[in-house]
């Protein structure tokens, strides 16, 4: 597989704003994740936002390097069931809103939250705005596969309805993400569909496919359509879909992984012979557990904004939070926003030249 050439790096020591109050475990999981991340990468710096008294309790449990963590008090936080419209009105006083504002003001290069996804998207979009050439941001994450590396998938729930232009924009952003996260020079891109034949699917999918086939000037390889049962086979690097279908596919994959692990656990405890088989199979089962553990793939990125925002699973452990921090740091260092912007400029330039020539934009 071709690997991307070295690119100019962004910040060598990224500063990440942490919404300490989001997620199921709040400051305990978030600060535990910060501690694990610093052990792996001491160059990281953090702005931890939330209830200062609760944060200080968690800080005392860890031996943080001097100057690595700054605490910023936020009087409020956003609940998991709060509507995005309500969250927007209170953004300025909440840990989530203040963390995102730190990115806007340049106090941090990325924001990370395990809180309400809808609220996070609404606040981030209002504060940071979308990049030129992007109509809607997309929630993007890595999914485990049987191949040499994970697979990038977007959108995973930010936009329930998308037109052909949105899907093409997602493809451009997803390919840039794959070049950064997976080190691929020309990622293989496919559109999620109900079949691989060109005649199948909605008009939006067919139109997006036609535009991507003509976009040979972009650093991606468009390979047509893929079906849901092929997502984990390792034969595609970037899967593009609308947020409605993407979220269903993601939740189905996560549910299937839990079903398989629960079924194996039940089978291996059903009899003495099964327990003996479990002892012999333990190394292989451990590898399966590691591969399917969502904490090992935690960290979804909102692509298409003028700033970097990363979403962590609400149920993430400190290990999962540390992995999400790693995603944020990698995106900052590889300047993902710049890469996306350059690819979008290429796409718009070719579309505009087509209009100038009196043809339909590609």
XYZ file of C-alpha atoms in Angstrom:
362
model
C 0.000 0.000 0.000
C 1.389 3.393 -0.966
C 2.260 5.680 1.908
C 1.981 9.424 1.988
C 5.151 11.439 1.809
C 6.152 13.541 4.797
C 4.221 16.781 5.015
C 4.984 19.967 6.907
C 3.846 19.434 10.468
C 1.645 21.774 12.443
C 2.221 22.285 16.159
C 4.958 20.065 17.601
C 3.352 20.313 21.066
C -0.408 20.482 20.490
C -2.564 22.118 23.148
C -5.897 20.365 23.485
C -8.940 21.799 25.271
C -10.714 19.072 27.259
C -14.406 19.275 28.174
C -13.984 17.591 31.557
C -17.706 17.425 32.328
C -18.885 15.400 29.312
C -19.392 11.650 29.175
C -20.685 9.072 31.625
C -17.802 9.389 34.102
C -17.006 13.094 33.760
C -13.679 14.374 35.152
C -12.547 10.920 36.354
C -12.394 9.430 32.855
C -11.281 12.630 31.130
C -8.399 13.388 33.518
C -7.462 9.706 33.596
C -7.228 9.878 29.814
C -5.096 13.014 29.986
C -2.718 11.233 32.380
C -2.378 8.216 30.065
C -1.857 10.456 27.029
C 0.919 12.394 28.777
C 2.738 9.178 29.665
C 2.776 8.252 25.982
C 3.499 11.773 24.716
C 4.963 14.197 27.305
C 5.031 17.029 24.748
C 1.228 17.413 24.857
C -0.378 20.329 26.682
C -3.951 20.578 27.969
C -6.548 23.186 28.864
C -9.023 21.326 31.082
C -12.408 23.045 31.281
C -15.130 22.375 33.839
C -16.014 22.540 37.527
C -12.657 23.459 39.045
C -13.334 21.812 42.418
C -14.127 18.463 40.785
C -11.180 18.751 38.405
C -8.738 19.451 41.251
C -9.861 16.258 43.005
C -8.938 14.236 39.909
C -5.728 16.161 39.315
C -4.543 15.172 42.788
C -4.794 11.483 41.809
C -2.172 11.826 39.067
C 1.391 13.061 38.879
C 1.150 15.535 36.006
C 4.318 17.234 34.691
C 4.645 20.889 35.640
C 2.943 23.153 33.105
C 1.257 20.308 31.223
C -2.273 21.046 32.462
C -4.085 24.344 32.906
C -7.532 24.413 34.518
C -10.229 26.776 33.301
C -13.360 26.953 35.436
C -16.754 26.653 33.742
C -19.837 27.244 35.899
C -22.155 25.087 33.766
C -22.184 21.883 31.735
C -24.443 20.452 29.018
C -26.597 17.428 29.793
C -26.717 14.338 27.630
C -30.400 14.821 26.770
C -30.249 18.579 26.249
C -31.465 19.841 22.887
C -28.856 21.523 20.656
C -30.940 24.726 20.576
C -30.878 24.890 24.379
C -27.162 24.139 24.477
C -26.432 26.950 22.024
C -28.089 29.510 24.289
C -25.887 28.465 27.208
C -22.674 27.781 25.301
C -20.675 30.690 26.740
C -20.900 29.402 30.311
C -20.571 25.648 29.688
C -17.457 23.487 29.675
C -18.200 22.329 26.123
C -18.749 25.840 24.778
C -15.679 27.275 26.509
C -13.477 24.425 25.231
C -14.585 25.095 21.640
C -14.138 28.851 22.127
C -10.531 28.147 23.113
C -9.970 26.688 19.628
C -11.616 29.691 18.001
C -9.470 32.109 20.035
C -6.256 30.200 19.385
C -5.738 29.143 23.011
C -5.922 25.503 21.887
C -5.446 23.714 18.582
C -8.199 21.146 19.199
C -11.153 20.515 21.500
C -12.220 17.124 22.848
C -15.560 16.252 24.430
C -17.396 13.066 25.396
C -20.636 14.980 25.838
C -23.868 15.458 23.883
C -23.043 14.911 20.177
C -25.828 17.126 18.832
C -24.874 19.976 21.136
C -21.192 19.575 20.298
C -21.929 19.779 16.585
C -24.215 22.803 16.937
C -21.821 24.777 19.135
C -18.775 23.904 17.026
C -20.484 24.833 13.776
C -21.664 28.185 15.126
C -18.341 29.076 16.753
C -15.896 27.829 14.127
C -18.019 27.968 10.937
C -17.542 25.662 7.988
C -14.548 25.867 5.665
C -14.926 27.497 2.220
C -16.409 24.928 -0.137
C -18.031 22.892 2.651
C -21.778 23.063 3.151
C -21.930 20.706 6.137
C -19.344 19.221 8.492
C -19.175 15.431 8.755
C -18.544 13.195 11.756
C -15.612 10.940 10.813
C -14.082 7.930 12.564
C -11.886 4.883 12.026
C -13.525 1.440 11.956
C -11.629 -1.840 12.504
C -11.203 -4.133 9.499
C -9.616 -7.442 8.514
C -7.128 -5.566 6.337
C -3.762 -3.981 7.034
C -5.322 -0.898 8.586
C -8.592 0.614 9.768
C -11.177 2.188 7.477
C -12.302 5.830 7.519
C -16.075 6.284 7.493
C -18.164 9.452 7.237
C -20.742 10.804 7.889
C -21.650 8.990 11.102
C -24.610 11.054 12.185
C -24.102 14.776 11.729
C -26.299 15.067 8.585
C -29.321 12.810 8.117
C -29.933 13.984 4.544
C -27.218 14.732 1.978
C -27.175 15.702 -1.687
C -24.542 14.701 -4.236
C -22.364 17.751 -3.532
C -22.315 16.928 0.199
C -21.214 13.362 -0.546
C -18.413 14.556 -2.831
C -17.247 16.997 -0.155
C -17.265 14.142 2.372
C -15.162 12.042 -0.014
C -12.572 14.817 -0.341
C -12.424 15.311 3.437
C -12.364 11.584 4.165
C -9.473 11.014 1.759
C -7.476 13.796 3.426
C -8.190 12.230 6.806
C -7.051 8.810 5.545
C -3.794 10.293 4.262
C -3.153 11.734 7.722
C -4.489 8.974 9.987
C -3.506 5.956 7.888
C -0.513 7.273 5.961
C -2.004 6.494 2.541
C -0.952 8.586 -0.453
C -4.042 7.831 -2.556
C -6.830 6.275 -0.455
C -9.424 4.001 -2.054
C -12.838 5.679 -1.728
C -16.256 4.066 -2.107
C -19.848 5.196 -1.611
C -22.053 3.051 0.646
C -24.939 1.671 -1.422
C -27.437 -1.200 -1.608
C -25.380 -2.817 -4.370
C -22.165 -2.387 -6.320
C -23.792 -2.019 -9.751
C -23.760 1.487 -11.253
C -27.540 1.461 -11.805
C -28.352 0.866 -8.121
C -28.943 3.503 -5.472
C -30.476 6.936 -5.179
C -30.039 9.735 -7.687
C -27.788 11.506 -5.186
C -25.446 8.506 -5.011
C -25.314 8.139 -8.793
C -24.598 11.831 -9.278
C -21.882 11.827 -6.608
C -20.284 8.771 -8.206
C -20.235 10.484 -11.592
C -18.490 13.548 -10.147
C -15.920 11.470 -8.272
C -15.092 9.420 -11.382
C -14.169 12.673 -13.136
C -12.053 13.943 -10.220
C -8.838 12.150 -11.214
C -6.849 15.250 -10.222
C -7.619 14.622 -6.532
C -5.308 12.477 -4.341
C -7.834 9.657 -4.060
C -8.872 6.557 -5.991
C -12.637 6.300 -6.468
C -13.680 2.652 -6.700
C -17.469 2.955 -7.025
C -19.945 1.480 -4.543
C -19.679 -0.877 -1.583
C -22.276 -2.720 0.451
C -22.568 -2.816 4.231
C -21.304 -6.377 4.557
C -17.959 -5.337 3.026
C -17.093 -2.558 5.482
C -14.874 -4.759 7.632
C -13.129 -6.675 4.838
C -10.271 -4.212 4.377
C -10.929 -3.604 0.669
C -11.702 0.104 1.002
C -9.944 2.950 2.825
C -12.746 5.546 2.920
C -16.483 4.812 3.013
C -18.766 7.763 2.277
C -22.451 7.952 3.167
C -25.113 10.234 4.614
C -25.312 10.541 8.395
C -28.546 8.567 8.669
C -27.182 5.461 6.949
C -23.732 5.906 8.483
C -25.011 6.041 12.034
C -27.149 2.936 11.514
C -24.188 1.085 9.992
C -21.918 2.108 12.873
C -24.384 1.113 15.603
C -25.074 -2.184 13.812
C -21.354 -2.955 13.649
C -20.895 -2.106 17.336
C -23.902 -4.243 18.278
C -22.613 -7.158 16.220
C -19.230 -6.937 17.940
C -20.899 -7.063 21.365
C -23.090 -9.965 20.226
C -20.062 -11.978 19.074
C -18.127 -11.406 22.297
C -21.159 -12.191 24.492
C -21.900 -15.325 22.477
C -18.314 -16.532 22.858
C -18.370 -15.835 26.585
C -21.564 -17.841 26.984
C -20.233 -20.709 24.857
C -16.965 -20.965 26.766
C -18.701 -21.113 30.158
C -21.377 -23.668 29.198
C -19.447 -26.792 30.304
C -16.163 -28.040 31.725
C -15.004 -29.024 28.236
C -15.827 -25.526 26.983
C -13.862 -23.990 29.838
C -10.865 -26.137 28.899
C -11.245 -24.954 25.307
C -11.327 -21.377 26.567
C -7.969 -21.857 28.288
C -6.415 -23.078 25.046
C -8.039 -20.307 22.985
C -7.280 -17.460 25.383
C -4.491 -15.806 23.320
C -6.643 -15.735 20.174
C -9.669 -14.473 22.112
C -7.589 -11.725 23.672
C -6.556 -10.566 20.192
C -10.240 -10.555 19.170
C -11.180 -8.550 22.253
C -8.502 -5.955 21.563
C -9.580 -5.658 17.925
C -13.260 -5.168 18.809
C -12.805 -2.940 21.869
C -14.334 0.473 20.983
C -11.859 2.179 23.315
C -9.089 1.205 20.887
C -10.863 3.064 18.072
C -12.179 6.023 20.061
C -12.123 9.542 18.663
C -14.411 10.813 15.900
C -13.488 14.074 14.149
C -15.846 16.785 12.901
C -14.301 17.478 9.486
C -15.100 20.617 7.525
C -14.826 23.200 10.299
C -12.311 26.024 10.653
C -10.865 24.272 13.668
C -10.489 20.779 15.054
C -13.140 19.186 17.282
C -12.976 15.535 18.381
C -15.854 13.522 19.853
C -15.176 10.745 22.349
C -17.598 7.940 23.216
C -19.628 8.943 26.255
C -18.807 5.595 27.872
C -15.091 5.738 27.069
C -12.610 4.612 29.707
C -9.413 6.585 30.403
C -7.778 4.351 27.798
C -10.426 5.361 25.254
C -10.066 9.050 26.121
C -6.284 8.764 25.694
C -6.804 7.267 22.237
C -9.141 10.136 21.306
C -6.496 12.593 22.506
C -4.014 10.782 20.282
C -6.341 11.276 17.299
C -6.600 15.003 18.056
C -2.833 15.390 18.430
C -2.134 13.540 15.181
C -4.628 15.686 13.273
C -3.090 18.873 14.681
C 0.472 17.833 13.887
C -0.431 16.863 10.334
C -2.510 20.025 9.852
C -5.630 18.202 8.653
C -7.538 21.475 8.187
C -4.934 22.701 5.707
C -4.929 19.402 3.809
C -8.711 19.413 3.485
C -8.651 23.041 2.355
C -6.063 22.383 -0.362
C -8.042 19.438 -1.756
C -11.243 21.478 -1.742
C -9.470 24.297 -3.580
C -8.450 21.816 -6.308
C -11.989 20.518 -6.614
C -13.524 24.010 -6.795
C -10.912 25.185 -9.300
C -11.755 22.345 -11.703
C -15.496 22.837 -11.203
C -15.148 26.567 -11.888
C -13.044 25.980 -15.005
C -15.810 23.697 -16.294
C -18.376 26.443 -15.762
C -16.133 28.954 -17.515
C -15.898 26.624 -20.498
C -19.663 26.418 -20.691
C -19.910 22.856 -19.411
C -21.514 21.360 -16.359
C -19.252 21.500 -13.282
C -17.705 18.163 -12.447
